[in-house]
XYZ file of C-alpha atoms in Angstrom:
701
model
C 159.743 -26.654 -68.370
C 160.381 -23.460 -67.675
C 157.414 -21.539 -66.678
C 155.272 -20.928 -70.196
C 153.201 -17.831 -68.756
C 156.669 -16.116 -67.890
C 157.258 -13.562 -70.530
C 159.881 -14.746 -72.871
C 162.614 -17.327 -72.816
C 164.611 -19.006 -69.794
C 167.941 -17.006 -70.132
C 170.296 -19.073 -71.776
C 174.310 -19.366 -70.402
C 177.079 -17.126 -70.097
C 179.128 -17.342 -72.929
C 182.576 -17.075 -72.161
C 184.329 -13.602 -71.825
C 187.426 -12.287 -73.332
C 189.240 -10.613 -70.432
C 190.459 -6.908 -71.101
C 191.990 -4.085 -68.418
C 189.556 -2.675 -66.794
C 187.724 -6.004 -65.898
C 183.925 -5.012 -64.788
C 182.322 -7.837 -62.803
C 179.841 -10.311 -64.045
C 176.906 -9.731 -62.564
C 174.211 -12.472 -62.204
C 171.073 -12.079 -64.102
C 168.137 -12.378 -61.601
C 164.916 -13.513 -62.008
C 161.730 -10.362 -62.370
C 160.163 -9.149 -59.806
C 157.311 -9.849 -58.306
C 156.533 -6.633 -59.528
C 157.635 -8.067 -63.289
C 154.720 -10.549 -62.540
C 152.020 -8.417 -60.484
C 152.533 -6.078 -63.720
C 152.149 -9.297 -66.108
C 148.753 -10.810 -64.035
C 147.176 -7.378 -63.872
C 147.370 -7.555 -68.247
C 146.852 -10.849 -68.200
C 143.646 -10.960 -66.180
C 142.171 -8.155 -67.704
C 140.867 -10.057 -70.388
C 137.390 -10.242 -70.700
C 135.663 -13.815 -70.636
C 132.175 -14.207 -72.924
C 128.907 -15.878 -71.072
C 126.082 -14.848 -72.477
C 124.131 -13.970 -75.603
C 120.053 -13.084 -76.796
C 119.378 -12.393 -79.965
C 115.817 -9.684 -80.194
C 114.234 -9.978 -82.915
C 114.023 -8.899 -86.307
C 113.772 -5.789 -87.347
C 112.894 -3.886 -90.791
C 114.764 -0.825 -92.426
C 112.575 1.925 -94.231
C 115.006 0.133 -97.180
C 112.932 -2.766 -96.658
C 116.953 -4.601 -95.138
C 116.185 -6.858 -91.650
C 118.120 -6.350 -88.821
C 118.479 -7.376 -85.198
C 120.450 -6.869 -81.631
C 122.348 -9.087 -80.290
C 122.788 -8.429 -76.436
C 126.215 -10.109 -74.858
C 126.962 -10.581 -71.306
C 131.267 -10.221 -69.786
C 132.814 -10.412 -66.682
C 136.019 -9.647 -66.122
C 138.181 -9.439 -62.882
C 138.925 -6.538 -61.683
C 141.751 -5.793 -59.128
C 140.929 -3.205 -57.849
C 137.712 -3.784 -56.556
C 138.962 -7.330 -55.725
C 135.862 -8.488 -57.394
C 134.534 -10.348 -60.546
C 132.357 -7.831 -62.933
C 129.990 -8.532 -65.281
C 129.176 -6.045 -68.354
C 127.127 -6.227 -71.581
C 127.255 -4.385 -75.117
C 125.192 -5.036 -77.751
C 125.322 -5.267 -81.420
C 123.595 -4.892 -84.940
C 123.301 -7.779 -87.256
C 122.013 -7.162 -91.034
C 121.284 -10.154 -92.679
C 119.139 -11.562 -95.469
C 118.167 -14.218 -94.054
C 120.902 -16.797 -95.808
C 123.915 -14.087 -94.797
C 124.909 -11.796 -92.554
C 125.218 -8.398 -94.867
C 126.811 -6.456 -92.197
C 127.571 -6.884 -88.061
C 128.982 -4.294 -85.388
C 129.130 -2.531 -82.324
C 126.208 -0.627 -81.079
C 127.111 1.663 -78.286
C 129.473 1.632 -75.416
C 129.974 -1.779 -72.924
C 128.162 -1.244 -69.371
C 128.764 -2.164 -65.950
C 125.371 -5.419 -65.006
C 124.619 -4.314 -61.110
C 123.237 -6.828 -58.830
C 121.177 -8.324 -61.840
C 121.232 -12.042 -60.789
C 119.544 -13.307 -63.441
C 117.574 -12.494 -66.902
C 115.162 -13.596 -69.587
C 113.767 -12.067 -72.219
C 110.422 -12.870 -73.389
C 109.293 -14.606 -76.283
C 108.520 -11.999 -78.636
C 111.587 -9.909 -77.173
C 109.102 -7.590 -75.741
C 109.788 -7.422 -71.672
C 112.571 -8.372 -69.397
C 112.292 -10.311 -66.330
C 115.290 -9.820 -63.796
C 116.087 -11.405 -60.850
C 118.353 -8.909 -58.235
C 120.032 -8.203 -55.537
C 119.506 -5.934 -53.133
C 121.328 -4.832 -49.913
C 119.452 -4.125 -47.204
C 119.543 -1.843 -45.153
C 121.230 -1.062 -41.997
C 120.813 -4.265 -40.215
C 118.448 -6.129 -43.073
C 119.504 -9.218 -45.057
C 119.991 -8.829 -48.532
C 116.706 -8.407 -50.501
C 115.646 -10.394 -53.873
C 113.399 -8.404 -56.522
C 111.894 -9.666 -59.688
C 111.265 -6.949 -62.213
C 109.725 -6.735 -65.094
C 111.218 -4.058 -67.926
C 109.372 -2.857 -71.205
C 111.358 -1.366 -73.961
C 111.566 2.007 -72.083
C 110.819 1.011 -68.334
C 110.159 -0.854 -65.444
C 107.129 -1.877 -65.576
C 106.854 -4.489 -61.756
C 108.981 -4.800 -59.054
C 108.067 -7.273 -56.766
C 110.111 -7.023 -53.353
C 110.433 -11.216 -52.899
C 112.110 -11.518 -49.927
C 108.615 -9.162 -47.717
C 106.517 -11.883 -49.673
C 108.204 -14.605 -47.963
C 106.457 -16.964 -50.062
C 109.832 -19.407 -50.353
C 113.811 -18.866 -49.562
C 116.115 -17.774 -52.023
C 115.434 -17.875 -55.469
C 118.602 -19.760 -57.317
C 120.604 -18.720 -59.395
C 122.658 -20.987 -60.798
C 123.057 -23.517 -63.766
C 121.989 -26.380 -62.001
C 118.469 -26.241 -60.817
C 118.035 -22.268 -61.799
C 115.672 -21.034 -63.958
C 113.776 -18.118 -64.909
C 110.693 -18.813 -67.862
C 108.720 -17.362 -69.235
C 104.735 -18.676 -70.324
C 104.501 -18.352 -73.921
C 101.108 -16.121 -73.482
C 103.608 -13.805 -71.283
C 101.681 -13.182 -68.051
C 103.779 -16.014 -66.008
C 107.321 -16.171 -64.687
C 108.244 -19.683 -63.770
C 111.425 -19.869 -61.377
C 113.414 -22.420 -58.619
C 113.916 -21.012 -55.132
C 114.257 -22.708 -51.700
C 111.471 -24.317 -50.021
C 110.489 -22.370 -46.826
C 111.682 -23.745 -44.202
C 109.690 -22.989 -40.038
C 111.343 -20.136 -37.408
C 113.061 -21.931 -35.108
C 114.297 -20.769 -31.511
C 116.081 -22.607 -28.592
C 113.360 -23.896 -25.379
C 114.588 -21.680 -23.888
C 113.746 -18.089 -25.682
C 111.820 -15.318 -23.636
C 109.562 -13.578 -25.073
C 107.949 -10.167 -23.833
C 104.690 -10.784 -21.730
C 101.813 -10.224 -23.597
C 98.621 -8.116 -21.797
C 95.086 -9.857 -22.161
C 94.289 -13.700 -22.200
C 96.803 -16.588 -24.947
C 95.303 -18.171 -28.254
C 95.270 -20.984 -25.920
C 92.627 -19.540 -23.849
C 90.579 -17.776 -25.930
C 90.926 -21.194 -28.680
C 92.820 -19.938 -31.179
C 95.072 -21.788 -33.040
C 98.485 -21.435 -32.587
C 99.756 -19.278 -35.320
C 101.255 -20.518 -38.432
C 104.373 -19.073 -38.811
C 104.828 -19.155 -35.305
C 108.716 -20.719 -34.441
C 109.438 -24.012 -33.617
C 111.652 -25.286 -30.230
C 113.251 -28.018 -30.693
C 114.700 -27.451 -34.888
C 117.532 -24.276 -33.958
C 120.132 -26.861 -35.095
C 118.999 -29.386 -36.974
C 121.317 -30.414 -39.933
C 120.034 -29.691 -43.563
C 121.165 -31.877 -46.323
C 122.578 -29.633 -48.988
C 123.901 -30.680 -53.090
C 127.349 -30.087 -52.224
C 129.965 -28.008 -54.097
C 128.886 -24.594 -55.159
C 125.741 -25.666 -54.317
C 126.212 -25.795 -50.034
C 122.911 -22.773 -49.837
C 120.990 -25.714 -51.830
C 118.406 -27.997 -50.168
C 115.074 -28.453 -50.777
C 114.076 -26.737 -54.732
C 110.379 -25.375 -55.111
C 108.945 -24.579 -58.193
C 107.658 -20.739 -58.105
C 105.443 -19.215 -60.522
C 104.153 -15.221 -60.084
C 101.127 -13.957 -61.505
C 102.160 -11.059 -63.214
C 99.354 -9.065 -64.042
C 98.144 -10.106 -60.432
C 101.001 -9.418 -57.965
C 101.058 -13.084 -56.545
C 103.030 -15.721 -56.298
C 102.215 -19.664 -55.674
C 104.347 -22.681 -54.956
C 103.198 -25.233 -57.363
C 102.399 -28.877 -55.561
C 101.798 -32.437 -56.664
C 105.710 -32.958 -57.028
C 106.763 -36.020 -54.579
C 108.558 -35.414 -52.153
C 111.567 -37.638 -52.580
C 111.912 -35.490 -55.568
C 114.470 -31.803 -56.186
C 112.666 -29.993 -58.773
C 114.643 -27.943 -61.742
C 115.651 -26.882 -64.856
C 111.858 -25.882 -65.586
C 109.844 -24.819 -68.413
C 106.538 -24.304 -70.106
C 104.967 -27.066 -71.254
C 103.435 -26.257 -74.618
C 99.720 -23.649 -74.387
C 101.436 -23.850 -70.288
C 99.251 -26.519 -69.479
C 101.606 -27.082 -66.739
C 105.399 -27.289 -65.942
C 108.088 -29.437 -67.406
C 111.163 -30.703 -64.816
C 113.995 -33.130 -64.172
C 113.254 -34.078 -60.901
C 116.596 -35.315 -59.178
C 116.035 -38.259 -56.674
C 117.487 -36.843 -52.594
C 117.162 -40.646 -50.636
C 118.198 -42.074 -49.134
C 120.358 -38.796 -49.308
C 121.787 -35.543 -51.283
C 125.841 -36.362 -52.930
C 127.584 -33.411 -54.561
C 125.531 -32.591 -57.601
C 128.487 -30.463 -60.087
C 129.916 -31.297 -62.369
C 127.864 -35.484 -61.929
C 126.059 -36.255 -65.120
C 125.166 -39.469 -63.576
C 122.761 -38.921 -60.777
C 119.464 -40.172 -60.647
C 116.959 -38.183 -62.212
C 114.416 -37.778 -64.728
C 111.659 -36.103 -66.600
C 108.100 -35.066 -64.915
C 105.338 -32.810 -66.447
C 102.867 -31.312 -63.544
C 99.651 -29.504 -64.340
C 98.732 -26.955 -63.073
C 95.223 -27.310 -62.880
C 95.117 -30.795 -61.079
C 98.476 -30.793 -59.705
C 99.288 -34.471 -60.957
C 102.268 -35.110 -61.782
C 104.073 -37.442 -64.444
C 106.742 -38.799 -65.666
C 108.151 -38.591 -69.463
C 111.668 -40.212 -69.303
C 112.473 -43.702 -67.626
C 113.352 -43.340 -63.544
C 116.302 -45.622 -63.644
C 118.445 -43.275 -65.298
C 120.603 -39.362 -65.311
C 118.848 -37.110 -67.503
C 119.319 -33.160 -67.800
C 118.933 -30.166 -70.155
C 115.719 -30.642 -71.319
C 114.964 -28.418 -74.714
C 111.567 -27.926 -76.165
C 111.395 -27.287 -80.119
C 110.352 -23.837 -81.711
C 106.886 -25.276 -82.824
C 106.222 -27.153 -79.184
C 105.653 -30.584 -80.054
C 109.322 -31.978 -78.881
C 111.249 -32.201 -76.603
C 115.056 -33.165 -76.490
C 117.520 -33.285 -73.857
C 120.553 -35.773 -72.678
C 120.599 -38.912 -70.787
C 123.549 -41.290 -68.586
C 123.410 -44.022 -67.050
C 123.491 -43.578 -62.834
C 126.127 -43.628 -61.159
C 129.431 -44.906 -62.979
C 131.836 -42.064 -63.937
C 130.865 -39.089 -62.863
C 130.852 -37.601 -66.645
C 130.430 -39.482 -69.423
C 129.403 -40.085 -73.948
C 125.615 -39.659 -73.452
C 122.960 -40.344 -75.272
C 120.464 -37.637 -76.834
C 116.682 -38.776 -76.811
C 113.552 -37.176 -77.824
C 109.633 -36.538 -76.512
C 107.705 -36.561 -78.206
C 104.746 -33.844 -76.564
C 101.718 -35.314 -78.681
C 102.215 -39.038 -79.441
C 103.995 -39.421 -75.565
C 107.056 -42.013 -78.010
C 110.451 -41.403 -76.942
C 113.029 -42.113 -79.380
C 116.860 -42.416 -79.080
C 119.133 -39.824 -81.435
C 122.121 -40.358 -80.867
C 123.376 -43.765 -78.180
C 126.360 -42.938 -76.785
C 130.026 -43.587 -79.043
C 131.686 -46.684 -78.159
C 134.968 -45.743 -79.809
C 134.803 -42.319 -81.926
C 136.907 -43.310 -85.445
C 138.960 -40.752 -87.097
C 137.374 -37.346 -88.449
C 133.943 -38.826 -87.101
C 131.575 -38.296 -84.496
C 133.027 -38.020 -80.693
C 129.771 -38.355 -79.208
C 127.979 -35.704 -76.371
C 130.057 -34.769 -74.253
C 129.180 -31.561 -72.704
C 127.758 -30.165 -69.268
C 124.098 -28.465 -70.934
C 122.637 -28.202 -74.038
C 122.749 -24.313 -75.591
C 119.895 -23.233 -73.529
C 118.515 -21.999 -76.823
C 119.638 -24.924 -79.459
C 117.105 -25.829 -82.249
C 116.993 -24.605 -85.572
C 113.831 -22.691 -86.799
C 112.733 -25.536 -88.849
C 112.467 -27.647 -85.257
C 114.571 -30.450 -86.780
C 117.219 -29.783 -85.936
C 119.222 -29.050 -83.186
C 122.915 -27.020 -81.769
C 125.268 -28.580 -79.692
C 129.054 -27.396 -78.566
C 131.232 -31.019 -77.532
C 134.954 -32.628 -76.463
C 135.686 -33.533 -79.910
C 139.748 -35.599 -79.551
C 141.396 -32.726 -77.213
C 139.463 -29.653 -78.750
C 135.727 -28.809 -79.267
C 133.684 -28.004 -81.004
C 130.486 -26.997 -83.076
C 127.697 -29.947 -84.162
C 124.844 -29.974 -85.765
C 122.137 -32.598 -85.108
C 119.119 -33.972 -87.044
C 116.659 -34.847 -84.781
C 114.657 -37.142 -87.681
C 118.220 -39.232 -89.271
C 120.424 -39.609 -86.249
C 122.336 -37.738 -89.206
C 125.327 -35.415 -87.978
C 127.369 -32.718 -88.977
C 130.458 -30.109 -88.403
C 130.135 -27.067 -88.561
C 133.611 -25.658 -86.976
C 135.750 -28.734 -89.236
C 137.074 -26.441 -91.213
C 137.686 -23.154 -88.549
C 140.633 -23.142 -86.180
C 141.509 -25.423 -83.823
C 140.791 -24.403 -80.125
C 137.273 -24.190 -78.311
C 134.161 -23.709 -79.812
C 131.072 -22.902 -77.791
C 127.534 -22.498 -78.539
C 125.452 -19.208 -77.046
C 122.269 -19.462 -78.675
C 120.766 -19.374 -82.418
C 117.718 -17.943 -83.093
C 115.599 -18.191 -86.234
C 119.161 -19.597 -87.814
C 121.119 -17.188 -86.705
C 123.821 -18.894 -84.803
C 126.197 -17.004 -81.787
C 128.923 -18.988 -81.146
C 132.104 -18.058 -78.598
C 135.912 -19.293 -79.773
C 139.002 -19.290 -77.949
C 142.506 -20.707 -77.905
C 145.041 -21.130 -75.064
C 147.064 -18.008 -76.839
C 144.008 -16.385 -77.866
C 141.240 -14.850 -75.434
C 137.623 -15.609 -76.555
C 135.805 -13.991 -79.221
C 132.249 -13.794 -80.720
C 131.540 -15.170 -83.541
C 128.044 -15.102 -85.549
C 126.864 -16.784 -88.842
C 123.397 -18.360 -90.442
C 122.654 -21.563 -90.003
C 122.611 -22.836 -93.311
C 119.627 -25.037 -94.507
C 119.873 -28.993 -94.167
C 122.307 -30.625 -95.748
C 124.912 -27.946 -96.400
C 125.980 -27.137 -93.397
C 129.476 -27.328 -94.699
C 128.882 -24.823 -96.080
C 129.078 -22.013 -92.776
C 130.517 -19.199 -92.471
C 131.620 -17.518 -89.827
C 131.857 -13.984 -89.236
C 134.130 -12.196 -85.932
C 131.853 -9.251 -84.495
C 134.271 -8.830 -81.721
C 137.910 -9.489 -81.941
C 140.740 -10.125 -79.553
C 144.985 -10.613 -79.963
C 146.522 -13.191 -79.810
C 148.884 -13.444 -76.657
C 152.547 -13.134 -77.797
C 155.245 -15.770 -76.352
C 152.422 -18.857 -76.799
C 152.643 -21.526 -79.077
C 150.815 -24.756 -78.408
C 149.959 -28.193 -80.501
C 147.919 -31.260 -80.419
C 149.992 -34.540 -80.743
C 148.800 -37.792 -81.055
C 151.087 -40.484 -79.333
C 150.685 -44.395 -79.193
C 151.629 -46.046 -75.432
C 154.191 -47.913 -75.197
C 153.401 -51.826 -75.841
C 153.615 -52.898 -72.020
C 150.873 -49.924 -70.809
C 147.849 -51.069 -73.388
C 144.791 -51.346 -72.129
C 143.245 -55.333 -73.102
C 139.970 -53.731 -73.514
C 140.112 -49.685 -73.959
C 141.658 -47.552 -76.071
C 143.804 -45.303 -75.504
C 144.728 -42.067 -74.829
C 142.944 -43.056 -71.791
C 139.967 -41.581 -70.258
C 139.881 -37.962 -71.094
C 136.386 -36.816 -72.715
C 135.885 -36.771 -76.699
C 137.791 -40.229 -77.445
C 134.264 -42.849 -77.231
C 132.638 -44.330 -73.721
C 135.713 -46.669 -73.722
C 138.206 -43.892 -73.609
C 136.840 -43.100 -70.349
C 135.402 -46.663 -69.273
C 138.973 -47.198 -69.355
C 140.253 -45.331 -65.899
C 138.433 -46.662 -62.923
C 140.491 -49.524 -60.580
C 143.283 -48.017 -63.566
C 144.169 -44.638 -61.510
C 147.871 -43.989 -60.398
C 149.083 -45.975 -62.788
C 147.622 -45.905 -66.512
C 147.244 -41.592 -66.476
C 149.523 -41.149 -64.958
C 151.989 -43.308 -67.110
C 150.045 -41.780 -70.254
C 151.003 -38.253 -68.922
C 155.068 -39.339 -68.217
C 155.678 -40.642 -71.120
C 154.483 -37.788 -72.780
C 156.747 -35.952 -71.033
C 159.331 -37.972 -72.199
C 158.400 -38.296 -75.926
C 158.016 -33.845 -75.490
C 161.442 -34.271 -73.827
C 163.345 -36.429 -76.155
C 161.681 -34.860 -79.851
C 161.923 -30.565 -78.661
C 165.360 -28.499 -77.475
C 164.210 -28.736 -73.534
C 165.795 -28.868 -70.782
C 165.185 -31.499 -69.293
C 166.277 -30.504 -65.424
C 163.990 -27.807 -65.372
C 160.761 -29.864 -65.956
C 157.833 -28.879 -63.169
C 154.392 -30.357 -63.295
C 151.129 -27.740 -62.195
C 147.745 -29.598 -61.670
C 144.305 -29.045 -59.987
C 142.203 -32.151 -58.774
C 142.433 -34.879 -60.838
C 145.513 -33.334 -62.496
C 146.470 -32.462 -58.947
C 146.581 -36.454 -58.617
C 148.769 -36.747 -60.915
C 151.190 -34.190 -60.278
C 151.598 -35.556 -56.707
C 151.919 -39.375 -58.220
C 154.422 -38.087 -60.556
C 157.436 -36.754 -58.244
C 156.468 -40.303 -56.327
C 156.485 -42.345 -59.053
C 159.741 -40.247 -61.238
C 160.743 -37.961 -58.407
C 163.913 -38.345 -61.290
C 161.822 -36.260 -63.198
C 160.753 -33.334 -61.632
C 162.197 -30.594 -60.557
C 159.497 -28.343 -58.709
C 155.635 -28.927 -58.380
C 152.481 -26.510 -57.738
C 148.855 -28.602 -56.569
C 145.723 -27.481 -56.072
C 143.569 -29.542 -54.141
C 144.811 -32.501 -54.981
C 143.035 -36.059 -54.494
C 145.806 -36.707 -52.411
C 144.649 -39.926 -50.626
C 141.004 -41.594 -51.694
C 140.282 -44.045 -48.459
C 140.151 -41.085 -46.591
C 138.848 -39.235 -49.006
C 135.770 -41.130 -49.267
C 133.933 -40.186 -45.463
C 134.980 -36.610 -46.693
C 133.898 -35.714 -49.484
C 130.897 -34.753 -51.060
C 130.942 -37.112 -54.065
C 132.322 -41.002 -52.261
C 131.041 -42.803 -55.659
C 133.868 -41.718 -57.002
C 136.264 -42.779 -54.738
C 135.091 -45.912 -55.181
C 134.422 -46.312 -58.972
C 137.760 -44.959 -59.580
C 139.355 -47.380 -57.571
C 137.457 -50.000 -59.419
C 134.810 -51.010 -56.582
C 130.897 -50.736 -56.418
C 129.471 -47.674 -54.573
C 125.639 -48.822 -53.053
C 124.567 -45.584 -49.826
C 124.104 -47.844 -47.646
C 127.324 -50.054 -47.784
C 131.103 -49.168 -45.716
C 134.395 -50.050 -46.625
C 135.416 -53.304 -45.912
C 139.224 -53.095 -44.678
C 140.139 -55.035 -48.054
C 138.482 -51.660 -50.032
C 140.428 -49.270 -48.260
C 143.632 -51.049 -49.033
C 143.587 -50.872 -52.927
C 142.304 -47.354 -52.372
C 145.216 -46.394 -50.207
C 147.206 -48.540 -52.925
C 145.878 -45.996 -55.417
C 146.946 -42.928 -54.272
C 149.692 -40.615 -54.472
C 150.332 -40.522 -50.396
C 151.764 -44.465 -50.861
C 154.345 -42.853 -52.755
C 155.125 -40.045 -50.762
C 158.535 -41.997 -48.998
C 160.449 -40.433 -52.860
C 159.064 -37.557 -52.990
C 161.991 -35.051 -53.198
C 160.160 -31.406 -55.863
C 159.490 -29.175 -53.059
C 155.862 -28.776 -53.428
C 153.254 -25.503 -53.314
C 150.232 -26.606 -51.949
C 147.136 -24.274 -52.760
C 143.442 -25.050 -50.647
C 139.952 -23.872 -50.657
C 139.055 -24.071 -47.435
C 135.479 -23.886 -48.128
C 136.337 -27.178 -50.562
C 133.889 -29.513 -50.517
C 134.656 -31.684 -53.641
C 137.967 -32.533 -52.127
C 138.597 -31.352 -48.986
C 141.386 -29.681 -47.791
C 142.144 -32.041 -45.368
C 143.373 -33.474 -48.165
C 146.591 -31.369 -48.804
C 147.096 -30.983 -45.205
C 147.762 -35.020 -45.408
C 149.816 -34.366 -47.182
C 151.494 -31.268 -45.989
C 152.501 -32.509 -43.300
C 153.851 -36.135 -44.707
C 156.195 -33.846 -46.579
C 157.037 -31.702 -43.861
C 157.670 -35.424 -41.720
C 160.632 -36.148 -44.831
C 161.837 -32.757 -44.500
C 160.722 -31.763 -48.068
C 160.348 -28.649 -48.660
C 156.720 -27.477 -49.185
C 154.974 -24.743 -48.930
C 150.822 -24.548 -48.207
C 148.405 -21.381 -49.390
C 145.470 -21.500 -47.194
C 141.991 -19.540 -49.083
C 139.217 -18.894 -46.602
C 136.142 -18.453 -48.270
C 137.085 -19.911 -52.067
C 136.462 -23.646 -53.178
C 137.207 -26.434 -54.941
C 137.822 -23.739 -58.360
C 140.466 -21.226 -56.328
C 138.294 -19.113 -58.843
C 138.372 -15.790 -56.236
C 139.643 -13.421 -57.580
C 142.759 -12.349 -54.909
C 142.677 -16.311 -54.224
C 143.561 -16.707 -58.466
C 145.645 -13.500 -58.022
C 148.003 -14.546 -54.961
C 148.027 -17.874 -56.766
C 149.563 -17.015 -60.025
C 151.689 -15.144 -57.938
C 154.065 -17.703 -55.467
C 153.266 -19.696 -58.590
C 155.148 -18.922 -60.570
C 157.568 -17.506 -58.483
C 157.404 -20.804 -56.649
C 158.766 -21.879 -59.986
C 161.884 -19.636 -61.118
C 162.977 -19.941 -57.607
C 163.294 -24.210 -58.075
C 163.484 -24.505 -61.021
C 166.392 -21.166 -61.456
C 165.057 -19.559 -64.658
């Protein structure tokens, strides 16, 4: 239907008029001007997103009351500067241990400049900051590791000058900035230092006196290596193109010294590290990178395991099974247990995960929650999250908090690790998307949003075990809803001929059980496409909508669906906008960072050493939108990120050429410096404007 993001409804047809002399000519309505659309986008882009929250230590007033500070970080688009900016805001929370007595903001917002990572120490008295500093003149950008106390900066260490490693990782896939329990050391992940390389024909200024070789001195360790200048270095794919060989690094704060940890097997890439109990060593996740690296972002099916490396002897010990995919380890407040998430290797990139727990002292691993095959209405849906919250343990070191897809929304659950029982903390709250930001001393901080409501900041006190349903959420930072948007969740039953013989419906989405996830591989291009078409037809039957003005907008797999729909059901759709769409699985398999996805979704086995045979390539082509390009009539707008490693832009170009050759109205927007998400400020703003104008033009709103 007419673009829902535009202000106001589509104009109704003009009613007949009785002519009266003198008859004034009727002026046809014109679509909103680009200026109006840009003003709308400018207004909507000012809504900030909430990313981080950290609770300070409890303090006591002179009257005996307890309070603590809440530090939050937000992001916002700055259209004038064409960049995303970060800012912080602080709040005060007064509580009595059982409920929140008062909460409110403290001071105004303040922009955060050049901070890559930050982390408060366990006591809350120190803060570590990784900061980037622009180089002077022709110098490269530098990285500094700073330590602040409550009054001043007490340390500033130039990591670039020390030259112990490459750039520090600030991503949430490998990266960490972890304080030791003693607060004397900091742990982080960085790129391994590479030897300097130069041309075979690099000229050097002659040196006076005898050479090192003449005097018998050994060659300097950092002397450039010839022949290595153009060696290819594998990376970890989409958004991780500068990540190749991570190493664990430790900063001795008092001694101002950095050491790169040894003892980690060479076939592993370490990350997500933290200090073991009593600071005897480091616990980390290790990803196998043999025979070659695959894309890791949003891929929770890569072979990995939990390890411990001893700081004194350098011994590396396996803590989990080594035939699974594990991530997101979290140490309990009493330092006795580690919970982590676990998936099967390969298969769908995101699955219903298991929650596992390792006992540090008994060395015993238990399964707290198994994958849920089929979600029963009102029951726990299973775990479908990219990561556990950084702080997820309750004060009792028994319960943990997590957020997960729950059918068509996202809810917060508490899990008792001793019994495996679960309870919803948001079941009686408004429908929408709930995310846990942190929990500390049973003070819980969360984010809530809906399709019509920007992110809001919520706080609560976690009730005692067994009483979690009594959780009382308090809004710390409200956000008015965007006017003119209504939404709801509908449950539809597919037609009998579209039922899956083995699995349940809706099929392929997270939040409905593992069977739903497992139903899609081998059925892409049919099951998922027919499900969407059924929804469109049902809504058109039940709502007062103009069936002659239906458009499609989708990205990635959503773009795959959109391109399928305009080819398989050309009479339904009048316009289409796709962002980095999968168009031809057969041609994508050799260029993407996730070739396993191409075969898995086509229902074929994946092996790193196997090449697709002609029959497999035919099957992938058969399930691709390009198969139906001869039937497309709707005008198509394509938006492509030049640096997309997940769905390379040649996919969209292939579709563009096929449409042009068949006389279909099409336009292609090419965004340099943007990857799969097209999340750059300029690209996002330009994409919004072009999408809105395209829909207005071809839907004739």
